[in-house]
GROMACS .gro file of C-alpha atoms in nm:
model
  239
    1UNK     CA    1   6.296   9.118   4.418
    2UNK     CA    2   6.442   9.044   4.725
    3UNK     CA    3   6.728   8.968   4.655
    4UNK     CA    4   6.771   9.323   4.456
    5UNK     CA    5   6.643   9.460   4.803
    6UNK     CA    6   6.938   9.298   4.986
    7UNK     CA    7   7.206   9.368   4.800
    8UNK     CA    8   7.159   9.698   4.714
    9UNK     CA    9   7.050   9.756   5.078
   10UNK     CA   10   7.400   9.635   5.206
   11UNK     CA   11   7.568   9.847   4.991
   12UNK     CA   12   7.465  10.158   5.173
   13UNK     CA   13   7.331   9.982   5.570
   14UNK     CA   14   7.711  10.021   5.716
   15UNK     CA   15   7.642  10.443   5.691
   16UNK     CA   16   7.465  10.430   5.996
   17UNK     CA   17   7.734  10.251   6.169
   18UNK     CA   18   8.043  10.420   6.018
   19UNK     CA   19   8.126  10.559   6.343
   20UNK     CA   20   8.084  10.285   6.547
   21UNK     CA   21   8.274  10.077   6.299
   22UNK     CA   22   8.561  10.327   6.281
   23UNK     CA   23   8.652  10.351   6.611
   24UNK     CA   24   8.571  10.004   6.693
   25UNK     CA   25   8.897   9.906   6.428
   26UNK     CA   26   9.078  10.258   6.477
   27UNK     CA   27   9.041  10.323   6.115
   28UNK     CA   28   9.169  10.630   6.006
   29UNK     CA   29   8.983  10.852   5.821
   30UNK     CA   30   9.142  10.861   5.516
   31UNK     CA   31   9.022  10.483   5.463
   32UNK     CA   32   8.664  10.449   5.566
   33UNK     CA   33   8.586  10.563   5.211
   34UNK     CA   34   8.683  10.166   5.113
   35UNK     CA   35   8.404  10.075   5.357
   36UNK     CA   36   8.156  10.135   5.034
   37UNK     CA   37   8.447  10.129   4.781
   38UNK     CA   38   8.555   9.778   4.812
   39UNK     CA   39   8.176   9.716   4.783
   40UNK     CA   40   8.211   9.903   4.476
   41UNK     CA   41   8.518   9.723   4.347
   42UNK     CA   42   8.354   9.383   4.377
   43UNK     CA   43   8.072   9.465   4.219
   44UNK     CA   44   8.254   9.599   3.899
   45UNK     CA   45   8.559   9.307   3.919
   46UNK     CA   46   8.234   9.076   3.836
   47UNK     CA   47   7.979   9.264   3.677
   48UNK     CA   48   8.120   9.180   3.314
   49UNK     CA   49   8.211   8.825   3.431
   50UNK     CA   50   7.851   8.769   3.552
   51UNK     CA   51   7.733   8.673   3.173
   52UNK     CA   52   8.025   8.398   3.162
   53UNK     CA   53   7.974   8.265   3.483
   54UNK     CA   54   7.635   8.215   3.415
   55UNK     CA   55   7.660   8.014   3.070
   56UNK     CA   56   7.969   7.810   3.199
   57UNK     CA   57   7.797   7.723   3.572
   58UNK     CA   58   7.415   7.727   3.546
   59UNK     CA   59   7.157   8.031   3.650
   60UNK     CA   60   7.074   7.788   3.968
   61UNK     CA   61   7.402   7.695   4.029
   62UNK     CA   62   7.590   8.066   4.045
   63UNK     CA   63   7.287   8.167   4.270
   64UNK     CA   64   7.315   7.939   4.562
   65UNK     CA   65   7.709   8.020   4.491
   66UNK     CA   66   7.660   8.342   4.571
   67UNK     CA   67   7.421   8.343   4.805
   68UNK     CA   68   7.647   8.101   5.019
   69UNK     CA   69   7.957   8.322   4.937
   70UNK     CA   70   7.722   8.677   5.004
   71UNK     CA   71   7.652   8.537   5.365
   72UNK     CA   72   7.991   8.397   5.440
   73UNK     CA   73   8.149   8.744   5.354
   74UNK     CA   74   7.886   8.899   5.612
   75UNK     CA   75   8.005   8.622   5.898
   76UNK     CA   76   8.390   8.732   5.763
   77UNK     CA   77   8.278   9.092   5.790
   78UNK     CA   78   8.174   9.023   6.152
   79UNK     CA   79   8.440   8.877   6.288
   80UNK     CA   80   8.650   9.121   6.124
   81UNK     CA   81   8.942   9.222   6.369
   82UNK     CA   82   9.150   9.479   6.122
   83UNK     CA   83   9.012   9.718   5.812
   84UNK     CA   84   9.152   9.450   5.550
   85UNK     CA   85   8.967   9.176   5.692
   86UNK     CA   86   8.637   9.395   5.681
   87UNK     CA   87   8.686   9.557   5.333
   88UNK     CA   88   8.812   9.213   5.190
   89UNK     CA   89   8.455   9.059   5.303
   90UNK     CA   90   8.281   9.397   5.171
   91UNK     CA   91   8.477   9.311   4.818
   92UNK     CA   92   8.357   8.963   4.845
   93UNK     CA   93   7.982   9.073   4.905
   94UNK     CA   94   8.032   9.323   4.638
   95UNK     CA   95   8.147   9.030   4.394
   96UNK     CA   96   7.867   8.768   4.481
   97UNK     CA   97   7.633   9.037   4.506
   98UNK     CA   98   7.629   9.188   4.128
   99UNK     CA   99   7.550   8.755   4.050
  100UNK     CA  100   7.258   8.761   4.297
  101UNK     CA  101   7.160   9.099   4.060
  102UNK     CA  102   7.187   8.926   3.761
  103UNK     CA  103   7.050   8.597   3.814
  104UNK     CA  104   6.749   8.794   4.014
  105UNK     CA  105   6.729   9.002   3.693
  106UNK     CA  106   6.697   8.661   3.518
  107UNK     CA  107   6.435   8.481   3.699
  108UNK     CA  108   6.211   8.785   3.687
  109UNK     CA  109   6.262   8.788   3.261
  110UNK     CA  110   6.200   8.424   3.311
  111UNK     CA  111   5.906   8.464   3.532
  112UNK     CA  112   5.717   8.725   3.311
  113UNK     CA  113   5.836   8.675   2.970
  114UNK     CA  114   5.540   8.903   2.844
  115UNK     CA  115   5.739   9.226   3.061
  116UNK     CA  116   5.963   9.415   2.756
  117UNK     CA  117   6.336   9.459   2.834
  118UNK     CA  118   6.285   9.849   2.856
  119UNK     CA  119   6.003   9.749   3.164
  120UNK     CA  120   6.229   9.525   3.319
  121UNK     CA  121   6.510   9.728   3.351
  122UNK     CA  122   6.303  10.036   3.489
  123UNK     CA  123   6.183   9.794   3.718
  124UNK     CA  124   6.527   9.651   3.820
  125UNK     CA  125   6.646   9.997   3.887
  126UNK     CA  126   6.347  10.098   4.097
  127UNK     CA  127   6.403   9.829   4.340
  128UNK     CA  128   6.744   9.865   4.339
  129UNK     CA  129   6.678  10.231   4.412
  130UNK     CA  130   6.446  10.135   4.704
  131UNK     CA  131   6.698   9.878   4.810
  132UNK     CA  132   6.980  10.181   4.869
  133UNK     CA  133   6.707  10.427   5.021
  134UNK     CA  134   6.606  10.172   5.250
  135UNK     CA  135   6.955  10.048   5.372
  136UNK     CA  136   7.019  10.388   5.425
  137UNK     CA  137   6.739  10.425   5.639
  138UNK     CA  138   6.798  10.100   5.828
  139UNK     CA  139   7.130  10.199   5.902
  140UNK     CA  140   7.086  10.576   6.053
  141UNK     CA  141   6.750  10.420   6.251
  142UNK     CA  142   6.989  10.124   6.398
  143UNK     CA  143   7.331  10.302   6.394
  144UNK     CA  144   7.260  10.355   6.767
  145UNK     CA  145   7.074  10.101   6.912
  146UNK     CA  146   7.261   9.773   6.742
  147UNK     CA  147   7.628   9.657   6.748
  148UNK     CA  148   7.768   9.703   6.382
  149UNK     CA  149   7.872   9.309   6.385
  150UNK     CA  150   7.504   9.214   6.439
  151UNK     CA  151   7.426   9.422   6.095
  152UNK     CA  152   7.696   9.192   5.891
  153UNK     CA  153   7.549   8.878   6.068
  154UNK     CA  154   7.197   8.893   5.952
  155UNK     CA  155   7.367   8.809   5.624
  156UNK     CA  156   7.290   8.414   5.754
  157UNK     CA  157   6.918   8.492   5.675
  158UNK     CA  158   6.995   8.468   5.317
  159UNK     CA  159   7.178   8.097   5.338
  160UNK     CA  160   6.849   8.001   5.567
  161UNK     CA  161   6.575   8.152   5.342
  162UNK     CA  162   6.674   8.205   4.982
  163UNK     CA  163   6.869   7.905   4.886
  164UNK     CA  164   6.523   7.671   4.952
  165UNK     CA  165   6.341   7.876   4.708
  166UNK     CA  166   6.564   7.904   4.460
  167UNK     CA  167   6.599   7.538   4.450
  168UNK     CA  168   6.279   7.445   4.411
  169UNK     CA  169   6.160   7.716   4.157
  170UNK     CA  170   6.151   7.693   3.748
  171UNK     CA  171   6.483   7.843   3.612
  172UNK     CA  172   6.520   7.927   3.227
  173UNK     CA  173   6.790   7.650   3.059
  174UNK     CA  174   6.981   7.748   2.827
  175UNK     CA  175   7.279   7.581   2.619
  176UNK     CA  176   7.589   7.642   2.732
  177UNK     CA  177   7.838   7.833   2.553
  178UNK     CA  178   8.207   7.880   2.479
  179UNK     CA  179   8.315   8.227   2.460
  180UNK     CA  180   8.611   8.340   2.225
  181UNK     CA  181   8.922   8.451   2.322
  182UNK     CA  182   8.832   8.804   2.194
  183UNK     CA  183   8.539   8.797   2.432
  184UNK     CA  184   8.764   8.664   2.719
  185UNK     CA  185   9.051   8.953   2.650
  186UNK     CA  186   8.775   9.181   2.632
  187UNK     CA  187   8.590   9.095   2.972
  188UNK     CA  188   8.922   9.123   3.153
  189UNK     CA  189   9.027   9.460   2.990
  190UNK     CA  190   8.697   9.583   3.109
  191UNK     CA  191   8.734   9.444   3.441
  192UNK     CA  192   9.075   9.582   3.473
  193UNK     CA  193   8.947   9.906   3.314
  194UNK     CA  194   8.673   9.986   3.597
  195UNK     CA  195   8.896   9.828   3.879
  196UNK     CA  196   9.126  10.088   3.800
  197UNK     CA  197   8.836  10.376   3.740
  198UNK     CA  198   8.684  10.253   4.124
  199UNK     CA  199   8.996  10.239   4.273
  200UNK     CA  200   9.124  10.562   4.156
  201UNK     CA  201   8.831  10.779   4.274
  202UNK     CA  202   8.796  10.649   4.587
  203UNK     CA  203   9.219  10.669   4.686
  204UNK     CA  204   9.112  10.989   4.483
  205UNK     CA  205   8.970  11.117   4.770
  206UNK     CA  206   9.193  10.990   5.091
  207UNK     CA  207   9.495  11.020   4.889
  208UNK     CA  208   9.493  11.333   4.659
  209UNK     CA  209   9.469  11.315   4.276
  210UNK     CA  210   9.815  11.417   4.285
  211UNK     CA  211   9.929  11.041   4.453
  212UNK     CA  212  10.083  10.842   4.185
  213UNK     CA  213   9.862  10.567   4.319
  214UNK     CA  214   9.600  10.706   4.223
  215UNK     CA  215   9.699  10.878   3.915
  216UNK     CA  216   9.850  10.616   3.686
  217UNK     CA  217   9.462  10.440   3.767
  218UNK     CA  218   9.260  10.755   3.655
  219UNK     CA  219   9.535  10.728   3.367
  220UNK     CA  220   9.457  10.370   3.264
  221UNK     CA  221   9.110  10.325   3.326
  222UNK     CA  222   8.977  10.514   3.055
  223UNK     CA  223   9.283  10.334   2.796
  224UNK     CA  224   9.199  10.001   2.923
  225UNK     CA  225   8.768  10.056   2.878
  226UNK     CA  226   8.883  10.192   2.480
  227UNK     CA  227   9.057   9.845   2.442
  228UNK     CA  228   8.822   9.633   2.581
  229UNK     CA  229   8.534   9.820   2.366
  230UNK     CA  230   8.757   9.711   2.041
  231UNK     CA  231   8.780   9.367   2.162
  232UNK     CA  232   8.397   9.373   2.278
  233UNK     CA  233   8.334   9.494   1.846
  234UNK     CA  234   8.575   9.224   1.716
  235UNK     CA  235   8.386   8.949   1.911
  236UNK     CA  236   8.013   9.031   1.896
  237UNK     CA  237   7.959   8.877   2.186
  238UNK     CA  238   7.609   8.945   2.393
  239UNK     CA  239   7.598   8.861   2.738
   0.00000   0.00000   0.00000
C-alpha cells in the first residue's frame, strides 16, 4: 500500500511548489503544465508494457528496478538546472512508477488470494485516491516552508526502506512467457496511441488546439488506440 501511497502522492506533491519551482528555472508559463504531464506521459509510455516486463524480468526483479530508477529520477529531479532536466526525471518517475503500481497491485492479489478482483481494484483505486489527496495536501502545507529540491530528494527513502522488504517477502512465481508479435505490435500501438492522446492535451493547453503540434496528436491518438485494439483481438493476449 505504500508504495500506491507514494506514487500517486508524487504525482500531485510538486502543486504546492509550482511557484517556487517556476521561478526558481524561469519556466514560462505555457510549460509548467509538463510538470504533471510528463508524469502523465511516463506513466502511460509503460502502463501497457508493465504486463511484459513483468513475465520477461520477474515481479521481484522489476520492483527493486523501479524502485532504484523511481528514486534516482527524484535525485535527477533535484539537481535539475533547466525544465528538460526536471520533466525528463518527472517522465522517468512516471515510467517506474506505473511498475511500482502494478507489482504493488500484485503482491496484495498475492498476499490475500481470498480478496475478488472487483475488491481489489476498488481497493487499489482508494489508495491511489488517498495517495493524490494527500500529496496534494503535503504539497500546499510545505509549498512554503521547504525548498522544492528537498521534496524530489526524499525520493532516497524509497531505495533505503522498500527495497529490504521487498526482498525478503513471498512473491507469486509464475512461468515466464513469450508474447506474440501481434501482442508486441499491439502494446506499442497502444503506447504510441496514449503518448500521442497525453501529449496532445497537455500542448493542448500551452499551445492552442489549433498548433499543428498538437493537432496531428489529437488526430492520431484515437487511429493508433483502434489499431492496437485489432491487434490486442487478433492476439488474445491477457496481461
Amino acid at each position: 500500500m505504500g508504495l500506491l501511497l507514494i506514487v500517486s502522492a508524487y504525482l500531485a506533491l510538486p502543486a504546492g511548489f509550482a511557484s517556487t519551482i517556476q521561478q526558481g528555472l524561469e519556466i514560462p508559463d505555457d510549460y509548467m503544465a509538463w510538470l504533471f504531464g510528463d508524469f502523465v506521459l511516463g506513466l502511460t509510455a509503460l502502463v501497457l508494457f508493465g504486463g511484459l516486463i513483468v513475465n520477461r524480468w520477474g515481479l521481484r526483479r522489476t520492483l527493486l528496478i523501479a524502485m532504484v530508477v523511481f528514486a534516482g529520477a527524484g535525485v535527477i529531479a533535484a539537481a535539475a538546472t533547466s525544465r528538460q532536466m526536471l520533466f525528463g526525471a518527472r517522465w522517468l518517475q512516471g515510467g517506474s512508477g506505473i511498475l511500482l503500481i502494478r507489482g504493488a497491485v500484485a503482491v496484495l492479489a498475492a498476499a490475500r488470494p481470498e480478496t475478488t478482483a472487483r475488491r481489489g481494484s476498488a481497493e487499489t483505486a482508494a489508495v491511489l485516491a488517498t495517495g493524490l489527496l494527500l500529496g496534494a495536501l503535503a504539497g500546499a502545507a510545505l509549498g512554503s516552508a521547504l525548498p522544492w529540491r528537498m521534496m524530489f530528494l526524499a525520493t532516497l527513502a524509497v531505495i533505503t526502506a522498500a527495497p529490504p522488504t521487498v526482498a525478503n517477502i513471498d512473491l507469486p512465481v509464475s512461468p515466464p512467457r513469450t508474447p506474440q508479435r501481434s501482442t508486441v505490435l499491439a502494446v506499442l500501438l497502444a503506447t504510441f496511441g496514449l503518448q500521442c492522446l497525453v501529449y496532445g492535451i497537455t500542448s493542448g493547453f500551452a499551445l492552442g488546439v489549433e498548433d499543428p503540434r498538437t493537432s496531428w496528436q489529437l488526430i492520431a491518438a484515437p487511429l493508433l488506440l483502434l489499431l492496437a485494439g485489432a491487434a490486442y483481438r487478433r492476439s488474445g493476449y491477457q496481461s
